[in-house]
Tab-separated table of C-alpha atoms in Angstrom:
chain	number	residue	atom	x	y	z
A	202	UNK	CA	0.777	-9.813	9.738
A	203	UNK	CA	-0.255	-6.330	9.343
A	204	UNK	CA	1.998	-3.812	11.238
A	205	UNK	CA	2.659	-0.355	11.052
A	206	UNK	CA	5.663	1.156	12.612
A	207	UNK	CA	6.943	4.772	13.308
A	208	UNK	CA	9.062	6.294	15.939
A	209	UNK	CA	8.026	6.556	19.438
A	210	UNK	CA	9.301	10.243	20.166
A	211	UNK	CA	11.049	12.857	18.406
A	212	UNK	CA	12.252	16.537	19.271
A	213	UNK	CA	12.729	19.366	17.150
A	214	UNK	CA	13.256	23.112	17.743
A	215	UNK	CA	10.989	26.025	16.905
A	216	UNK	CA	11.208	27.084	13.361
A	217	UNK	CA	13.285	24.235	12.250
A	218	UNK	CA	11.773	21.184	9.767
A	219	UNK	CA	10.832	17.483	11.016
A	220	UNK	CA	10.405	14.532	9.043
A	221	UNK	CA	8.310	11.767	10.632
A	222	UNK	CA	8.512	8.178	9.108
A	223	UNK	CA	6.019	5.410	8.795
A	224	UNK	CA	6.585	1.812	7.492
A	225	UNK	CA	3.882	-0.381	6.670
A	226	UNK	CA	3.042	-4.119	5.920
A	227	UNK	CA	-0.709	-4.725	5.083
A	228	UNK	CA	-2.738	-7.058	3.216
A	229	UNK	CA	-3.382	-4.701	0.194
A	230	UNK	CA	-3.436	-0.905	0.177
A	231	UNK	CA	-6.063	1.577	-0.340
A	232	UNK	CA	-4.839	4.965	1.381
A	233	UNK	CA	-2.534	6.244	3.939
A	234	UNK	CA	-3.748	8.854	6.518
A	235	UNK	CA	-1.699	10.965	8.991
A	236	UNK	CA	-3.658	12.501	11.634
A	237	UNK	CA	-2.421	14.929	14.712
A	238	UNK	CA	-3.566	14.356	18.343
A	239	UNK	CA	-2.865	16.888	20.923
A	240	UNK	CA	-2.764	15.652	24.498
A	241	UNK	CA	-6.353	15.186	25.905
A	242	UNK	CA	-7.800	15.786	22.529
A	243	UNK	CA	-9.275	13.715	19.565
A	244	UNK	CA	-7.053	12.907	16.644
A	245	UNK	CA	-7.815	15.336	13.662
A	246	UNK	CA	-6.860	14.532	9.790
A	247	UNK	CA	-4.047	15.977	8.309
A	248	UNK	CA	-3.279	14.280	5.087
A	249	UNK	CA	-4.348	11.468	2.701
A	250	UNK	CA	-1.869	9.638	0.251
A	251	UNK	CA	-3.077	6.937	-2.013
A	252	UNK	CA	-0.765	7.608	-5.201
A	253	UNK	CA	3.172	7.612	-5.025
A	254	UNK	CA	4.648	11.222	-4.345
A	255	UNK	CA	4.315	14.147	-2.212
A	256	UNK	CA	1.171	15.950	-1.054
A	257	UNK	CA	1.704	19.535	0.317
A	258	UNK	CA	-0.781	21.338	2.241
A	259	UNK	CA	0.626	24.393	3.707
A	260	UNK	CA	3.448	23.741	6.042
A	261	UNK	CA	2.733	19.982	6.171
A	262	UNK	CA	3.572	17.299	3.605
A	263	UNK	CA	2.918	14.084	2.990
A	264	UNK	CA	5.015	11.418	0.839
A	265	UNK	CA	4.239	7.681	-0.117
A	266	UNK	CA	6.144	4.948	-1.549
A	267	UNK	CA	3.770	2.236	-2.132
A	268	UNK	CA	6.669	-0.106	-3.424
A	269	UNK	CA	8.651	0.533	-0.242
A	270	UNK	CA	5.691	0.382	1.950
A	271	UNK	CA	6.970	3.708	3.152
A	272	UNK	CA	5.507	7.278	4.080
A	273	UNK	CA	6.770	10.453	5.656
A	274	UNK	CA	5.171	13.352	7.096
A	275	UNK	CA	6.962	16.629	6.822
A	276	UNK	CA	6.618	19.699	8.994
A	277	UNK	CA	8.362	22.965	8.062
A	278	UNK	CA	8.926	26.019	10.173
A	279	UNK	CA	7.740	24.134	13.527
A	280	UNK	CA	5.902	25.931	15.992
A	281	UNK	CA	5.213	25.262	19.342
A	282	UNK	CA	1.625	24.202	18.642
A	283	UNK	CA	2.963	21.600	16.656
A	284	UNK	CA	3.821	19.572	19.704
A	285	UNK	CA	1.627	16.670	19.422
A	286	UNK	CA	1.140	12.966	18.706
A	287	UNK	CA	1.466	11.952	14.989
A	288	UNK	CA	-0.608	8.810	14.008
A	289	UNK	CA	-0.101	7.213	10.637
A	290	UNK	CA	-2.840	4.770	9.469
A	291	UNK	CA	-3.328	2.357	6.535
A	292	UNK	CA	-6.350	1.087	4.757
A	293	UNK	CA	-5.632	-2.291	3.551
A	294	UNK	CA	-7.868	-4.286	1.377
A	295	UNK	CA	-10.478	-2.695	-0.567
A	296	UNK	CA	-13.078	-5.065	1.127
A	297	UNK	CA	-12.343	-4.456	4.638
A	298	UNK	CA	-15.335	-1.986	5.181
A	299	UNK	CA	-13.146	1.282	5.715
A	300	UNK	CA	-11.173	-0.251	8.646
A	301	UNK	CA	-7.994	1.244	9.419
A	302	UNK	CA	-4.462	-0.110	10.655
A	303	UNK	CA	-3.168	2.502	13.023
A	304	UNK	CA	0.484	2.996	14.205
A	305	UNK	CA	1.322	3.839	17.836
A	306	UNK	CA	1.880	7.487	17.121
A	307	UNK	CA	5.178	9.703	17.265
A	308	UNK	CA	5.343	12.016	20.091
A	309	UNK	CA	6.759	15.238	18.572
A	310	UNK	CA	7.981	17.786	21.247
A	311	UNK	CA	9.156	21.298	19.808
A	312	UNK	CA	11.439	22.867	21.758
A	313	UNK	CA	11.771	27.056	21.794
B	151	UNK	CA	-24.595	22.276	16.626
B	152	UNK	CA	-23.093	20.470	13.539
B	153	UNK	CA	-20.466	17.841	14.063
B	154	UNK	CA	-20.288	14.797	16.179
B	155	UNK	CA	-20.753	14.804	19.828
B	156	UNK	CA	-20.008	12.362	22.681
B	157	UNK	CA	-21.366	12.062	26.161
B	158	UNK	CA	-20.591	11.754	28.838
B	159	UNK	CA	-17.066	13.362	28.397
B	160	UNK	CA	-15.879	11.659	31.729
B	161	UNK	CA	-17.223	8.745	33.698
B	162	UNK	CA	-16.460	7.071	36.656
B	163	UNK	CA	-18.254	3.641	37.624
B	164	UNK	CA	-17.760	0.535	39.125
B	165	UNK	CA	-17.016	-3.147	38.165
B	166	UNK	CA	-20.193	-4.992	36.950
B	167	UNK	CA	-22.266	-1.866	36.157
B	168	UNK	CA	-23.758	-1.227	32.890
B	169	UNK	CA	-22.508	2.109	31.168
B	170	UNK	CA	-23.537	3.504	27.893
B	171	UNK	CA	-21.628	6.105	25.855
B	172	UNK	CA	-23.565	8.070	23.342
B	173	UNK	CA	-22.474	9.127	20.248
B	174	UNK	CA	-24.432	11.731	17.638
B	175	UNK	CA	-23.241	12.900	14.432
B	176	UNK	CA	-25.331	15.574	12.214
B	177	UNK	CA	-23.579	15.042	8.782
B	178	UNK	CA	-25.693	11.930	7.898
B	179	UNK	CA	-22.284	10.117	7.267
B	180	UNK	CA	-23.133	6.333	6.611
B	181	UNK	CA	-19.957	5.041	8.627
B	182	UNK	CA	-19.572	5.253	12.371
B	183	UNK	CA	-17.073	3.690	14.616
B	184	UNK	CA	-15.936	3.233	18.275
B	185	UNK	CA	-12.396	3.048	19.136
B	186	UNK	CA	-10.487	2.833	22.536
B	187	UNK	CA	-7.037	4.529	22.979
B	188	UNK	CA	-4.732	3.105	25.443
B	189	UNK	CA	-1.282	3.796	26.136
B	190	UNK	CA	1.062	1.250	24.225
B	191	UNK	CA	-2.007	0.040	22.183
B	192	UNK	CA	-2.880	3.135	19.997
B	193	UNK	CA	-6.323	3.102	18.568
B	194	UNK	CA	-8.291	-0.078	18.682
B	195	UNK	CA	-11.530	-0.551	16.808
B	196	UNK	CA	-13.976	-2.012	18.855
B	197	UNK	CA	-17.349	-1.980	16.655
B	198	UNK	CA	-18.269	-0.173	13.235
B	199	UNK	CA	-21.499	0.183	11.430
B	200	UNK	CA	-22.073	0.740	7.717
B	201	UNK	CA	-25.548	2.155	8.026
B	202	UNK	CA	-28.567	2.059	10.300
B	203	UNK	CA	-29.135	-1.459	11.436
B	204	UNK	CA	-25.800	-2.707	10.148
B	205	UNK	CA	-22.935	-3.220	12.593
B	206	UNK	CA	-19.941	-5.452	12.635
B	207	UNK	CA	-17.051	-6.188	15.177
B	208	UNK	CA	-13.834	-4.922	15.263
B	209	UNK	CA	-10.469	-5.909	16.849
B	210	UNK	CA	-11.672	-5.840	20.424
B	211	UNK	CA	-15.189	-6.166	20.412
B	212	UNK	CA	-15.807	-8.745	23.687
B	213	UNK	CA	-17.502	-6.920	26.371
B	214	UNK	CA	-19.238	-4.318	24.352
B	215	UNK	CA	-22.539	-4.057	22.357
B	216	UNK	CA	-23.470	-1.494	19.955
B	217	UNK	CA	-26.678	-0.540	18.243
B	218	UNK	CA	-27.533	1.830	15.341
B	219	UNK	CA	-31.261	2.088	15.044
B	220	UNK	CA	-30.992	5.712	13.403
B	221	UNK	CA	-27.987	6.874	11.094
B	222	UNK	CA	-27.190	9.994	13.215
B	223	UNK	CA	-26.777	8.015	16.679
B	224	UNK	CA	-24.293	4.967	17.426
B	225	UNK	CA	-24.505	4.246	21.201
B	226	UNK	CA	-21.735	1.789	22.695
B	227	UNK	CA	-22.763	-0.163	25.758
B	228	UNK	CA	-20.611	-1.803	28.134
B	229	UNK	CA	-22.674	-4.647	29.594
B	230	UNK	CA	-20.775	-5.482	32.747
B	231	UNK	CA	-17.832	-2.878	33.027
B	232	UNK	CA	-14.270	-4.407	34.005
B	233	UNK	CA	-11.172	-2.628	35.261
B	234	UNK	CA	-9.880	-3.351	31.653
B	235	UNK	CA	-12.100	-1.407	30.029
B	236	UNK	CA	-10.944	1.757	31.890
B	237	UNK	CA	-9.877	3.847	28.641
B	238	UNK	CA	-10.653	6.800	26.555
B	239	UNK	CA	-13.220	5.859	23.845
B	240	UNK	CA	-13.543	7.953	20.671
B	241	UNK	CA	-16.697	7.624	18.254
B	242	UNK	CA	-15.691	8.698	14.747
B	243	UNK	CA	-17.714	9.036	11.315
B	244	UNK	CA	-16.858	8.907	7.639
B	245	UNK	CA	-18.579	9.498	4.444
B	246	UNK	CA	-19.246	6.084	2.235
B	247	UNK	CA	-17.156	7.786	-0.834
B	248	UNK	CA	-13.859	9.460	-1.611
B	249	UNK	CA	-11.186	9.173	0.977
B	250	UNK	CA	-13.665	8.154	3.791
B	251	UNK	CA	-11.701	10.411	6.288
B	252	UNK	CA	-12.536	9.663	9.903
B	253	UNK	CA	-13.948	12.624	12.000
B	254	UNK	CA	-13.445	12.057	15.524
B	255	UNK	CA	-15.633	12.992	18.596
B	256	UNK	CA	-13.897	14.621	21.803
B	257	UNK	CA	-13.826	11.409	23.359
B	258	UNK	CA	-15.203	9.929	26.609
B	259	UNK	CA	-12.824	9.040	29.345
B	260	UNK	CA	-14.127	6.010	31.267
B	261	UNK	CA	-12.707	4.978	34.509
B	262	UNK	CA	-13.876	1.644	36.230
B	263	UNK	CA	-13.052	1.258	39.672
């Protein structure tokens, strides 16, 4: 079957670095997404990886290894506002009309 | 205002009643989606649409009906609401090219008593 695994909860300290892992098993691969969702709000797009390697965008970076079915989201210089749920999502086969397979999300708590 | 808007934001209804959640986007995105989000299940796709008059089922379509007569609107109807349909519903849209990043509406919190 198709599955995405990510840790349920993580805690970190303000100013630190945290890495949120995501492993996936899907029928085909056409891109991996990370979204941020604050409590009571809608998910918002953070990053997209379709080729192996690291994509950096300010304090946030995302890494992909297609051969290992693995990605991580790296958050640097953590701020209190980074406390949120981080959702990993994978687009499988090219013919699946843009449907995504979603992980359950990692709830990150940033402590002072 | 530009963007994707959902209405109502909050709705309380009773079992058996019909409810329609509205979704409107101003980008002329081809694709539109309806998700529900529940604790322990994450985001689950209910229905999606690739263009006006083209809709298809997602993972959990039972009990829901959609239509898309205009590109910008994608209403979701619960024909006879059940308690199990108590959830937060998100509408999203995406372009038909590139990374197809989803942009979500603010959500509609529905409670079925």
